[in-house]
GROMACS .gro file of N, CA, C and O in nm:
model
  528
    1MET      N    1  -0.305  -1.167  -1.746
    1MET     CA    2  -0.221  -1.074  -1.711
    1MET      C    3  -0.228  -1.077  -1.558
    1MET      O    4  -0.325  -1.087  -1.484
    2THR      N    5  -0.111  -1.073  -1.503
    2THR     CA    6  -0.094  -1.050  -1.357
    2THR      C    7  -0.119  -0.917  -1.305
    2THR      O    8  -0.067  -0.820  -1.382
    3PRO      N    9  -0.166  -0.893  -1.174
    3PRO     CA   10  -0.173  -0.744  -1.130
    3PRO      C   11  -0.025  -0.688  -1.123
    3PRO      O   12   0.083  -0.743  -1.092
    4HIS      N   13  -0.025  -0.543  -1.137
    4HIS     CA   14   0.125  -0.482  -1.137
    4HIS      C   15   0.124  -0.384  -1.026
    4HIS      O   16   0.030  -0.304  -1.007
    5PHE      N   17   0.239  -0.418  -0.943
    5PHE     CA   18   0.238  -0.322  -0.813
    5PHE      C   19   0.247  -0.179  -0.855
    5PHE      O   20   0.338  -0.133  -0.945
    6ASP      N   21   0.167  -0.086  -0.816
    6ASP     CA   22   0.153   0.057  -0.849
    6ASP      C   23   0.158   0.171  -0.761
    6ASP      O   24   0.196   0.271  -0.776
    7LEU      N   25   0.100   0.126  -0.630
    7LEU     CA   26   0.082   0.247  -0.553
    7LEU      C   27   0.094   0.195  -0.400
    7LEU      O   28   0.043   0.084  -0.383
    8ILE      N   29   0.146   0.280  -0.329
    8ILE     CA   30   0.149   0.267  -0.179
    8ILE      C   31   0.072   0.369  -0.117
    8ILE      O   32   0.071   0.504  -0.159
    9GLY      N   33  -0.049   0.347  -0.045
    9GLY     CA   34  -0.148   0.445   0.012
    9GLY      C   35  -0.134   0.463   0.145
    9GLY      O   36  -0.116   0.351   0.235
   10MET      N   37  -0.128   0.582   0.201
   10MET     CA   38  -0.101   0.610   0.354
   10MET      C   39  -0.231   0.695   0.377
   10MET      O   40  -0.269   0.796   0.320
   11VAL      N   41  -0.281   0.655   0.502
   11VAL     CA   42  -0.381   0.765   0.564
   11VAL      C   43  -0.327   0.845   0.681
   11VAL      O   44  -0.245   0.803   0.741
   12VAL      N   45  -0.366   0.981   0.646
   12VAL     CA   46  -0.321   1.078   0.734
   12VAL      C   47  -0.419   1.145   0.831
   12VAL      O   48  -0.539   1.161   0.776
   13THR      N   49  -0.373   1.177   0.931
   13THR     CA   50  -0.477   1.266   1.022
   13THR      C   51  -0.441   1.429   0.993
   13THR      O   52  -0.523   1.497   1.026
   14ASP      N   53  -0.313   1.454   0.954
   14ASP     CA   54  -0.281   1.605   0.920
   14ASP      C   55  -0.184   1.600   0.808
   14ASP      O   56  -0.064   1.594   0.806
   15MET      N   57  -0.280   1.632   0.688
   15MET     CA   58  -0.200   1.645   0.558
   15MET      C   59  -0.081   1.720   0.556
   15MET      O   60   0.024   1.690   0.500
   16GLY      N   61  -0.091   1.862   0.606
   16GLY     CA   62   0.016   1.922   0.592
   16GLY      C   63   0.132   1.900   0.668
   16GLY      O   64   0.253   1.902   0.622
   17ARG      N   65   0.124   1.845   0.776
   17ARG     CA   66   0.245   1.813   0.865
   17ARG      C   67   0.292   1.682   0.819
   17ARG      O   68   0.438   1.662   0.801
   18THR      N   69   0.222   1.580   0.757
   18THR     CA   70   0.255   1.472   0.686
   18THR      C   71   0.351   1.492   0.570
   18THR      O   72   0.463   1.459   0.539
   19LEU      N   73   0.290   1.588   0.485
   19LEU     CA   74   0.367   1.627   0.355
   19LEU      C   75   0.489   1.702   0.389
   19LEU      O   76   0.596   1.680   0.320
   20ASP      N   77   0.504   1.781   0.484
   20ASP     CA   78   0.621   1.844   0.536
   20ASP      C   79   0.730   1.741   0.556
   20ASP      O   80   0.837   1.754   0.528
   21PHE      N   81   0.696   1.649   0.652
   21PHE     CA   82   0.802   1.545   0.680
   21PHE      C   83   0.837   1.481   0.568
   21PHE      O   84   0.973   1.466   0.524
   22TYR      N   85   0.771   1.441   0.476
   22TYR     CA   86   0.819   1.360   0.343
   22TYR      C   87   0.888   1.462   0.242
   22TYR      O   88   0.979   1.442   0.180
   23ARG      N   89   0.844   1.580   0.254
   23ARG     CA   90   0.925   1.703   0.174
   23ARG      C   91   1.082   1.691   0.222
   23ARG      O   92   1.168   1.719   0.153
   24ARG      N   93   1.082   1.701   0.364
   24ARG     CA   94   1.229   1.717   0.412
   24ARG      C   95   1.305   1.595   0.384
   24ARG      O   96   1.411   1.619   0.374
   25LEU      N   97   1.239   1.491   0.343
   25LEU     CA   98   1.321   1.348   0.293
   25LEU      C   99   1.356   1.371   0.166
   25LEU      O  100   1.397   1.283   0.107
   26GLY      N  101   1.301   1.485   0.079
   26GLY     CA  102   1.345   1.492  -0.068
   26GLY      C  103   1.243   1.445  -0.141
   26GLY      O  104   1.277   1.438  -0.269
   27LEU      N  105   1.127   1.416  -0.114
   27LEU     CA  106   1.022   1.344  -0.203
   27LEU      C  107   0.965   1.468  -0.268
   27LEU      O  108   0.951   1.585  -0.228
   28PRO      N  109   0.926   1.448  -0.415
   28PRO     CA  110   0.860   1.562  -0.470
   28PRO      C  111   0.737   1.592  -0.454
   28PRO      O  112   0.629   1.595  -0.544
   29VAL      N  113   0.689   1.619  -0.336
   29VAL     CA  114   0.562   1.673  -0.299
   29VAL      C  115   0.518   1.795  -0.352
   29VAL      O  116   0.596   1.892  -0.331
   30PRO      N  117   0.422   1.836  -0.427
   30PRO     CA  118   0.396   1.961  -0.478
   30PRO      C  119   0.344   2.057  -0.356
   30PRO      O  120   0.285   2.013  -0.266
   31SER      N  121   0.404   2.181  -0.379
   31SER     CA  122   0.372   2.284  -0.296
   31SER      C  123   0.230   2.314  -0.313
   31SER      O  124   0.166   2.295  -0.410
   32GLY      N  125   0.170   2.370  -0.196
   32GLY     CA  126   0.007   2.398  -0.218
   32GLY      C  127  -0.069   2.284  -0.194
   32GLY      O  128  -0.203   2.286  -0.210
   33ALA      N  129  -0.031   2.167  -0.166
   33ALA     CA  130  -0.115   2.028  -0.165
   33ALA      C  131  -0.153   2.015  -0.032
   33ALA      O  132  -0.222   1.927   0.003
   34ASP      N  133  -0.093   2.087   0.066
   34ASP     CA  134  -0.144   2.062   0.204
   34ASP      C  135  -0.256   2.039   0.276
   34ASP      O  136  -0.296   1.973   0.349
   35GLY      N  137  -0.356   2.111   0.185
   35GLY     CA  138  -0.507   2.139   0.229
   35GLY      C  139  -0.576   2.030   0.151
   35GLY      O  140  -0.694   2.016   0.170
   36GLU      N  141  -0.511   1.945   0.059
   36GLU     CA  142  -0.588   1.865  -0.016
   36GLU      C  143  -0.632   1.724   0.045
   36GLU      O  144  -0.557   1.689   0.136
   37PRO      N  145  -0.732   1.669   0.006
   37PRO     CA  146  -0.787   1.537   0.088
   37PRO      C  147  -0.695   1.412   0.024
   37PRO      O  148  -0.702   1.326   0.094
   38HIS      N  149  -0.648   1.407  -0.101
   38HIS     CA  150  -0.574   1.333  -0.168
   38HIS      C  151  -0.454   1.390  -0.233
   38HIS      O  152  -0.465   1.484  -0.325
   39VAL      N  153  -0.357   1.326  -0.220
   39VAL     CA  154  -0.215   1.383  -0.270
   39VAL      C  155  -0.134   1.247  -0.310
   39VAL      O  156  -0.139   1.143  -0.229
   40GLU      N  157  -0.083   1.263  -0.447
   40GLU     CA  158  -0.007   1.149  -0.479
   40GLU      C  159   0.121   1.214  -0.573
   40GLU      O  160   0.108   1.297  -0.630
   41ILE      N  161   0.206   1.124  -0.546
   41ILE     CA  162   0.331   1.153  -0.642
   41ILE      C  163   0.399   1.023  -0.711
   41ILE      O  164   0.350   0.907  -0.660
   42THR      N  165   0.460   1.044  -0.803
   42THR     CA  166   0.523   0.933  -0.877
   42THR      C  167   0.662   0.921  -0.847
   42THR      O  168   0.731   1.030  -0.878
   43LEU      N  169   0.703   0.807  -0.794
   43LEU     CA  170   0.865   0.813  -0.759
   43LEU      C  171   0.937   0.762  -0.874
   43LEU      O  172   0.894   0.730  -0.984
   44GLY      N  173   1.086   0.776  -0.853
   44GLY     CA  174   1.162   0.748  -0.980
   44GLY      C  175   1.146   0.611  -1.039
   44GLY      O  176   1.167   0.599  -1.167
   45ASN      N  177   1.086   0.507  -0.964
   45ASN     CA  178   1.081   0.379  -1.010
   45ASN      C  179   0.954   0.353  -1.081
   45ASN      O  180   0.909   0.237  -1.115
   46GLY      N  181   0.876   0.452  -1.074
   46GLY     CA  182   0.753   0.453  -1.151
   46GLY      C  183   0.623   0.412  -1.025
   46GLY      O  184   0.500   0.438  -1.074
   47VAL      N  185   0.637   0.375  -0.917
   47VAL     CA  186   0.558   0.345  -0.826
   47VAL      C  187   0.513   0.477  -0.772
   47VAL      O  188   0.577   0.570  -0.763
   48ARG      N  189   0.365   0.481  -0.744
   48ARG     CA  190   0.318   0.598  -0.679
   48ARG      C  191   0.288   0.587  -0.530
   48ARG      O  192   0.281   0.468  -0.469
   49LEU      N  193   0.297   0.703  -0.473
   49LEU     CA  194   0.290   0.713  -0.311
   49LEU      C  195   0.181   0.814  -0.295
   49LEU      O  196   0.189   0.930  -0.356
   50ALA      N  197   0.079   0.766  -0.215
   50ALA     CA  198  -0.028   0.853  -0.219
   50ALA      C  199  -0.068   0.876  -0.051
   50ALA      O  200  -0.042   0.779   0.026
   51TRP      N  201  -0.121   0.995  -0.033
   51TRP     CA  202  -0.174   1.015   0.114
   51TRP      C  203  -0.330   1.043   0.097
   51TRP      O  204  -0.358   1.136   0.006
   52ASP      N  205  -0.396   0.991   0.187
   52ASP     CA  206  -0.542   1.042   0.192
   52ASP      C  207  -0.568   1.069   0.331
   52ASP      O  208  -0.545   1.004   0.441
   53THR      N  209  -0.664   1.174   0.353
   53THR     CA  210  -0.707   1.215   0.471
   53THR      C  211  -0.807   1.100   0.541
   53THR      O  212  -0.887   1.016   0.456
   54VAL      N  213  -0.815   1.088   0.674
   54VAL     CA  214  -0.916   1.008   0.727
   54VAL      C  215  -1.056   0.991   0.668
   54VAL      O  216  -1.131   0.930   0.622
   55GLU      N  217  -1.106   1.152   0.652
   55GLU     CA  218  -1.222   1.183   0.597
   55GLU      C  219  -1.259   1.140   0.457
   55GLU      O  220  -1.366   1.091   0.408
   56THR      N  221  -1.140   1.132   0.374
   56THR     CA  222  -1.148   1.085   0.237
   56THR      C  223  -1.180   0.927   0.246
   56THR      O  224  -1.279   0.889   0.166
   57ILE      N  225  -1.104   0.861   0.322
   57ILE     CA  226  -1.138   0.708   0.329
   57ILE      C  227  -1.271   0.689   0.391
   57ILE      O  228  -1.331   0.602   0.330
   58ARG      N  229  -1.307   0.738   0.492
   58ARG     CA  230  -1.442   0.740   0.540
   58ARG      C  231  -1.557   0.761   0.416
   58ARG      O  232  -1.682   0.728   0.464
   59GLY      N  233  -1.525   0.851   0.329
   59GLY     CA  234  -1.625   0.866   0.231
   59GLY      C  235  -1.665   0.752   0.149
   59GLY      O  236  -1.765   0.744   0.098
   60PHE      N  237  -1.566   0.651   0.134
   60PHE     CA  238  -1.628   0.518   0.077
   60PHE      C  239  -1.617   0.411   0.180
   60PHE      O  240  -1.662   0.289   0.126
   61ASP      N  241  -1.566   0.414   0.291
   61ASP     CA  242  -1.555   0.321   0.396
   61ASP      C  243  -1.592   0.397   0.521
   61ASP      O  244  -1.515   0.402   0.604
   62PRO      N  245  -1.725   0.413   0.545
   62PRO     CA  246  -1.761   0.464   0.678
   62PRO      C  247  -1.735   0.413   0.815
   62PRO      O  248  -1.711   0.488   0.904
   63ASP      N  249  -1.695   0.289   0.810
   63ASP     CA  250  -1.658   0.220   0.935
   63ASP      C  251  -1.501   0.221   0.946
   63ASP      O  252  -1.469   0.146   1.019
   64TYR      N  253  -1.428   0.298   0.851
   64TYR     CA  254  -1.275   0.298   0.874
   64TYR      C  255  -1.246   0.335   1.007
   64TYR      O  256  -1.270   0.433   1.055
   65ALA      N  257  -1.156   0.276   1.069
   65ALA     CA  258  -1.090   0.324   1.207
   65ALA      C  259  -0.941   0.297   1.185
   65ALA      O  260  -0.892   0.205   1.157
   66PRO      N  261  -0.865   0.405   1.228
   66PRO     CA  262  -0.720   0.391   1.207
   66PRO      C  263  -0.654   0.279   1.295
   66PRO      O  264  -0.725   0.241   1.377
   67ALA      N  265  -0.565   0.222   1.255
   67ALA     CA  266  -0.502   0.102   1.334
   67ALA      C  267  -0.433   0.158   1.446
   67ALA      O  268  -0.390   0.274   1.456
   68THR      N  269  -0.423   0.059   1.558
   68THR     CA  270  -0.356   0.120   1.678
   68THR      C  271  -0.245   0.015   1.719
   68THR      O  272  -0.219  -0.085   1.631
   69GLY      N  273  -0.161   0.064   1.816
   69GLY     CA  274  -0.033  -0.017   1.829
   69GLY      C  275   0.078   0.035   1.741
   69GLY      O  276   0.075   0.149   1.688
   70GLY      N  277   0.181  -0.052   1.728
   70GLY     CA  278   0.310  -0.013   1.654
   70GLY      C  279   0.270   0.011   1.500
   70GLY      O  280   0.180  -0.065   1.464
   71PRO      N  281   0.370   0.025   1.432
   71PRO     CA  282   0.346   0.069   1.281
   71PRO      C  283   0.349  -0.088   1.227
   71PRO      O  284   0.426  -0.175   1.290
   72ARG      N  285   0.284  -0.127   1.114
   72ARG     CA  286   0.271  -0.249   1.071
   72ARG      C  287   0.359  -0.237   0.933
   72ARG      O  288   0.380  -0.339   0.874
   73ALA      N  289   0.395  -0.132   0.889
   73ALA     CA  290   0.466  -0.126   0.762
   73ALA      C  291   0.573  -0.002   0.786
   73ALA      O  292   0.541   0.067   0.870
   74ALA      N  293   0.663  -0.003   0.697
   74ALA     CA  294   0.767   0.106   0.729
   74ALA      C  295   0.826   0.143   0.580
   74ALA      O  296   0.834   0.053   0.485
   75LEU      N  297   0.843   0.267   0.556
   75LEU     CA  298   0.895   0.317   0.412
   75LEU      C  299   1.050   0.319   0.458
   75LEU      O  300   1.086   0.368   0.564
   76ALA      N  301   1.147   0.274   0.383
   76ALA     CA  302   1.292   0.295   0.416
   76ALA      C  303   1.355   0.369   0.289
   76ALA      O  304   1.329   0.366   0.182
   77PHE      N  305   1.436   0.464   0.343
   77PHE     CA  306   1.516   0.557   0.268
   77PHE      C  307   1.660   0.528   0.288
   77PHE      O  308   1.704   0.549   0.386
   78ARG      N  309   1.729   0.494   0.157
   78ARG     CA  310   1.849   0.471   0.140
   78ARG      C  311   1.932   0.595   0.153
   78ARG      O  312   1.908   0.687   0.056
   79CYS      N  313   2.012   0.619   0.233
   79CYS     CA  314   2.108   0.740   0.226
   79CYS      C  315   2.244   0.701   0.174
   79CYS      O  316   2.294   0.607   0.146
   80ALA      N  317   2.309   0.825   0.143
   80ALA     CA  318   2.438   0.802   0.054
   80ALA      C  319   2.542   0.729   0.144
   80ALA      O  320   2.632   0.657   0.082
   81ASP      N  321   2.556   0.774   0.270
   81ASP     CA  322   2.667   0.702   0.362
   81ASP      C  323   2.604   0.692   0.511
   81ASP      O  324   2.491   0.787   0.538
   82PRO      N  325   2.679   0.643   0.613
   82PRO     CA  326   2.644   0.639   0.729
   82PRO      C  327   2.610   0.797   0.793
   82PRO      O  328   2.533   0.818   0.875
   83ALA      N  329   2.701   0.878   0.762
   83ALA     CA  330   2.690   1.032   0.812
   83ALA      C  331   2.567   1.096   0.783
   83ALA      O  332   2.504   1.153   0.842
   84GLU      N  333   2.511   1.055   0.650
   84GLU     CA  334   2.393   1.108   0.601
   84GLU      C  335   2.278   1.045   0.691
   84GLU      O  336   2.176   1.121   0.703
   85VAL      N  337   2.279   0.916   0.723
   85VAL     CA  338   2.172   0.866   0.815
   85VAL      C  339   2.171   0.951   0.952
   85VAL      O  340   2.061   0.993   0.999
   86ASP      N  341   2.289   0.993   0.982
   86ASP     CA  342   2.272   1.067   1.117
   86ASP      C  343   2.229   1.201   1.108
   86ASP      O  344   2.149   1.270   1.167
   87ARG      N  345   2.264   1.261   1.002
   87ARG     CA  346   2.232   1.397   0.968
   87ARG      C  347   2.073   1.413   0.942
   87ARG      O  348   2.004   1.498   0.985
   88TRP      N  349   2.034   1.329   0.859
   88TRP     CA  350   1.872   1.321   0.848
   88TRP      C  351   1.814   1.292   0.969
   88TRP      O  352   1.700   1.355   1.010
   89TYR      N  353   1.852   1.191   1.046
   89TYR     CA  354   1.790   1.172   1.178
   89TYR      C  355   1.785   1.290   1.263
   89TYR      O  356   1.672   1.339   1.321
   90ALA      N  357   1.876   1.361   1.281
   90ALA     CA  358   1.901   1.477   1.360
   90ALA      C  359   1.817   1.595   1.302
   90ALA      O  360   1.748   1.683   1.384
   91GLU      N  361   1.798   1.619   1.177
   91GLU     CA  362   1.734   1.718   1.114
   91GLU      C  363   1.577   1.705   1.125
   91GLU      O  364   1.513   1.797   1.166
   92LEU      N  365   1.529   1.567   1.112
   92LEU     CA  366   1.414   1.559   1.131
   92LEU      C  367   1.356   1.553   1.287
   92LEU      O  368   1.246   1.599   1.300
   93THR      N  369   1.433   1.515   1.364
   93THR     CA  370   1.404   1.518   1.512
   93THR      C  371   1.398   1.645   1.559
   93THR      O  372   1.314   1.694   1.637
   94ALA      N  373   1.505   1.741   1.518
   94ALA     CA  374   1.504   1.863   1.545
   94ALA      C  375   1.385   1.957   1.492
   94ALA      O  376   1.354   2.026   1.557
   95ALA      N  377   1.330   1.902   1.394
   95ALA     CA  378   1.217   1.980   1.341
   95ALA      C  379   1.078   1.916   1.418
   95ALA      O  380   0.961   1.951   1.360
   96GLY      N  381   1.097   1.842   1.523
   96GLY     CA  382   0.982   1.804   1.601
   96GLY      C  383   0.928   1.660   1.579
   96GLY      O  384   0.847   1.611   1.632
   97HIS      N  385   0.987   1.586   1.478
   97HIS     CA  386   0.927   1.455   1.434
   97HIS      C  387   0.981   1.353   1.543
   97HIS      O  388   1.100   1.387   1.597
   98HIS      N  389   0.919   1.252   1.567
   98HIS     CA  390   0.957   1.156   1.652
   98HIS      C  391   1.067   1.036   1.606
   98HIS      O  392   1.022   1.003   1.515
   99GLY      N  393   1.179   1.063   1.688
   99GLY     CA  394   1.265   0.958   1.648
   99GLY      C  395   1.243   0.840   1.739
   99GLY      O  396   1.247   0.846   1.867
  100HIS      N  397   1.237   0.727   1.686
  100HIS     CA  398   1.212   0.595   1.760
  100HIS      C  399   1.335   0.526   1.794
  100HIS      O  400   1.346   0.484   1.909
  101ARG      N  401   1.420   0.517   1.691
  101ARG     CA  402   1.554   0.465   1.740
  101ARG      C  403   1.654   0.531   1.680
  101ARG      O  404   1.672   0.526   1.546
  102PRO      N  405   1.732   0.607   1.771
  102PRO     CA  406   1.864   0.695   1.715
  102PRO      C  407   1.963   0.597   1.619
  102PRO      O  408   1.965   0.479   1.640
  103PRO      N  409   2.029   0.662   1.546
  103PRO     CA  410   2.136   0.580   1.455
  103PRO      C  411   2.221   0.472   1.523
  103PRO      O  412   2.273   0.508   1.620
  104TRP      N  413   2.241   0.362   1.470
  104TRP     CA  414   2.337   0.259   1.523
  104TRP      C  415   2.383   0.172   1.400
  104TRP      O  416   2.325   0.187   1.304
  105ASP      N  417   2.492   0.122   1.442
  105ASP     CA  418   2.560   0.038   1.340
  105ASP      C  419   2.478  -0.098   1.362
  105ASP      O  420   2.514  -0.177   1.471
  106ALA      N  421   2.421  -0.157   1.251
  106ALA     CA  422   2.335  -0.267   1.285
  106ALA      C  423   2.421  -0.392   1.248
  106ALA      O  424   2.505  -0.375   1.166
  107PHE      N  425   2.393  -0.507   1.305
  107PHE     CA  426   2.477  -0.620   1.280
  107PHE      C  427   2.462  -0.672   1.134
  107PHE      O  428   2.549  -0.740   1.103
  108TRP      N  429   2.364  -0.634   1.046
  108TRP     CA  430   2.359  -0.690   0.933
  108TRP      C  431   2.442  -0.587   0.830
  108TRP      O  432   2.441  -0.581   0.703
  109GLY      N  433   2.521  -0.492   0.890
  109GLY     CA  434   2.605  -0.410   0.798
  109GLY      C  435   2.561  -0.279   0.752
  109GLY      O  436   2.604  -0.226   0.666
  110GLN      N  437   2.462  -0.220   0.819
  110GLN     CA  438   2.402  -0.093   0.759
  110GLN      C  439   2.417   0.006   0.893
  110GLN      O  440   2.387  -0.039   1.006
  111ARG      N  441   2.439   0.143   0.878
  111ARG     CA  442   2.391   0.252   0.952
  111ARG      C  443   2.244   0.245   0.959
  111ARG      O  444   2.192   0.272   0.853
  112TYR      N  445   2.169   0.240   1.062
  112TYR     CA  446   2.024   0.247   1.073
  112TYR      C  447   1.961   0.335   1.162
  112TYR      O  448   2.023   0.350   1.271
  113ALA      N  449   1.843   0.387   1.136
  113ALA     CA  450   1.781   0.462   1.223
  113ALA      C  451   1.640   0.453   1.206
  113ALA      O  452   1.596   0.429   1.076
  114VAL      N  453   1.548   0.479   1.297
  114VAL     CA  454   1.402   0.469   1.277
  114VAL      C  455   1.331   0.570   1.333
  114VAL      O  456   1.341   0.631   1.448
  115LEU      N  457   1.267   0.655   1.248
  115LEU     CA  458   1.158   0.761   1.280
  115LEU      C  459   1.012   0.718   1.269
  115LEU      O  460   0.983   0.605   1.212
  116HIS      N  461   0.917   0.796   1.317
  116HIS     CA  462   0.792   0.801   1.301
  116HIS      C  463   0.738   0.919   1.219
  116HIS      O  464   0.774   1.024   1.259
  117ASP      N  465   0.647   0.901   1.116
  117ASP     CA  466   0.597   1.025   1.037
  117ASP      C  467   0.489   1.064   1.134
  117ASP      O  468   0.457   0.989   1.253
  118PRO      N  469   0.424   1.164   1.113
  118PRO     CA  470   0.319   1.244   1.206
  118PRO      C  471   0.201   1.140   1.244
  118PRO      O  472   0.147   1.151   1.322
  119ASP      N  473   0.199   1.039   1.160
  119ASP     CA  474   0.072   0.928   1.161
  119ASP      C  475   0.121   0.797   1.246
  119ASP      O  476   0.046   0.723   1.275
  120GLY      N  477   0.260   0.812   1.299
  120GLY     CA  478   0.308   0.697   1.350
  120GLY      C  479   0.369   0.581   1.281
  120GLY      O  480   0.408   0.479   1.318
  121ASN      N  481   0.371   0.598   1.146
  121ASN     CA  482   0.416   0.501   1.031
  121ASN      C  483   0.565   0.493   1.047
  121ASN      O  484   0.639   0.599   1.058
  122GLY      N  485   0.628   0.389   1.032
  122GLY     CA  486   0.773   0.357   1.045
  122GLY      C  487   0.849   0.422   0.935
  122GLY      O  488   0.784   0.381   0.806
  123VAL      N  489   0.935   0.515   0.947
  123VAL     CA  490   1.026   0.551   0.837
  123VAL      C  491   1.171   0.532   0.882
  123VAL      O  492   1.210   0.567   0.985
  124ASP      N  493   1.226   0.439   0.809
  124ASP     CA  494   1.362   0.382   0.824
  124ASP      C  495   1.462   0.458   0.737
  124ASP      O  496   1.433   0.496   0.623
  125LEU      N  497   1.582   0.490   0.799
  125LEU     CA  498   1.688   0.563   0.716
  125LEU      C  499   1.811   0.464   0.723
  125LEU      O  500   1.851   0.419   0.843
  126PHE      N  501   1.874   0.434   0.633
  126PHE     CA  502   1.995   0.343   0.634
  126PHE      C  503   2.085   0.351   0.512
  126PHE      O  504   2.050   0.427   0.419
  127ALA      N  505   2.225   0.307   0.529
  127ALA     CA  506   2.335   0.341   0.452
  127ALA      C  507   2.425   0.224   0.474
  127ALA      O  508   2.445   0.179   0.578
  128PRO      N  509   2.469   0.150   0.385
  128PRO     CA  510   2.586   0.053   0.403
  128PRO      C  511   2.679   0.126   0.490
  128PRO      O  512   2.732   0.208   0.465
  129LEU      N  513   2.741   0.051   0.589
  129LEU     CA  514   2.863   0.049   0.670
  129LEU      C  515   2.992   0.056   0.546
  129LEU      O  516   3.083   0.142   0.587
  130LYS      N  517   2.988  -0.016   0.466
  130LYS     CA  518   3.116  -0.035   0.378
  130LYS      C  519   3.066  -0.016   0.225
  130LYS      O  520   2.950  -0.039   0.201
  131SER      N  521   3.140   0.040   0.160
  131SER     CA  522   3.116   0.062   0.008
  131SER      C  523   3.066  -0.075  -0.055
  131SER      O  524   3.124  -0.171  -0.031
  132GLU      N  525   2.944  -0.056  -0.133
  132GLU     CA  526   2.917  -0.174  -0.200
  132GLU      C  527   2.949  -0.167  -0.353
  132GLU      O  528   2.980  -0.078  -0.417
   0.00000   0.00000   0.00000
């Protein structure tokens, strides 16, 4: 049997702020989880998304140090249409989240924008410019 892709894990410095960010994007993050050291949800495709505090990770890896520099990975959220990319980018930046690249019409045929979650992870918003 080959391994089955099951979980994306992210390390966070402020669980409440991070969960608020992803709730705003519509992920089914349980209320009351903001103070937990580990939170996970199952997405519609069955893959789990989990967040762990730095302290939780250091509980089994005492030498853990957060990465520095730019994001090494990004989560991408498909929007219904180009206007929705603009709306979500505006809403999230108005809520104080870091907008890295405002929406633009990318040469590959998508309306695209890039934000950072509270820990600097890349979060892309995109929608096809033409109906698919």
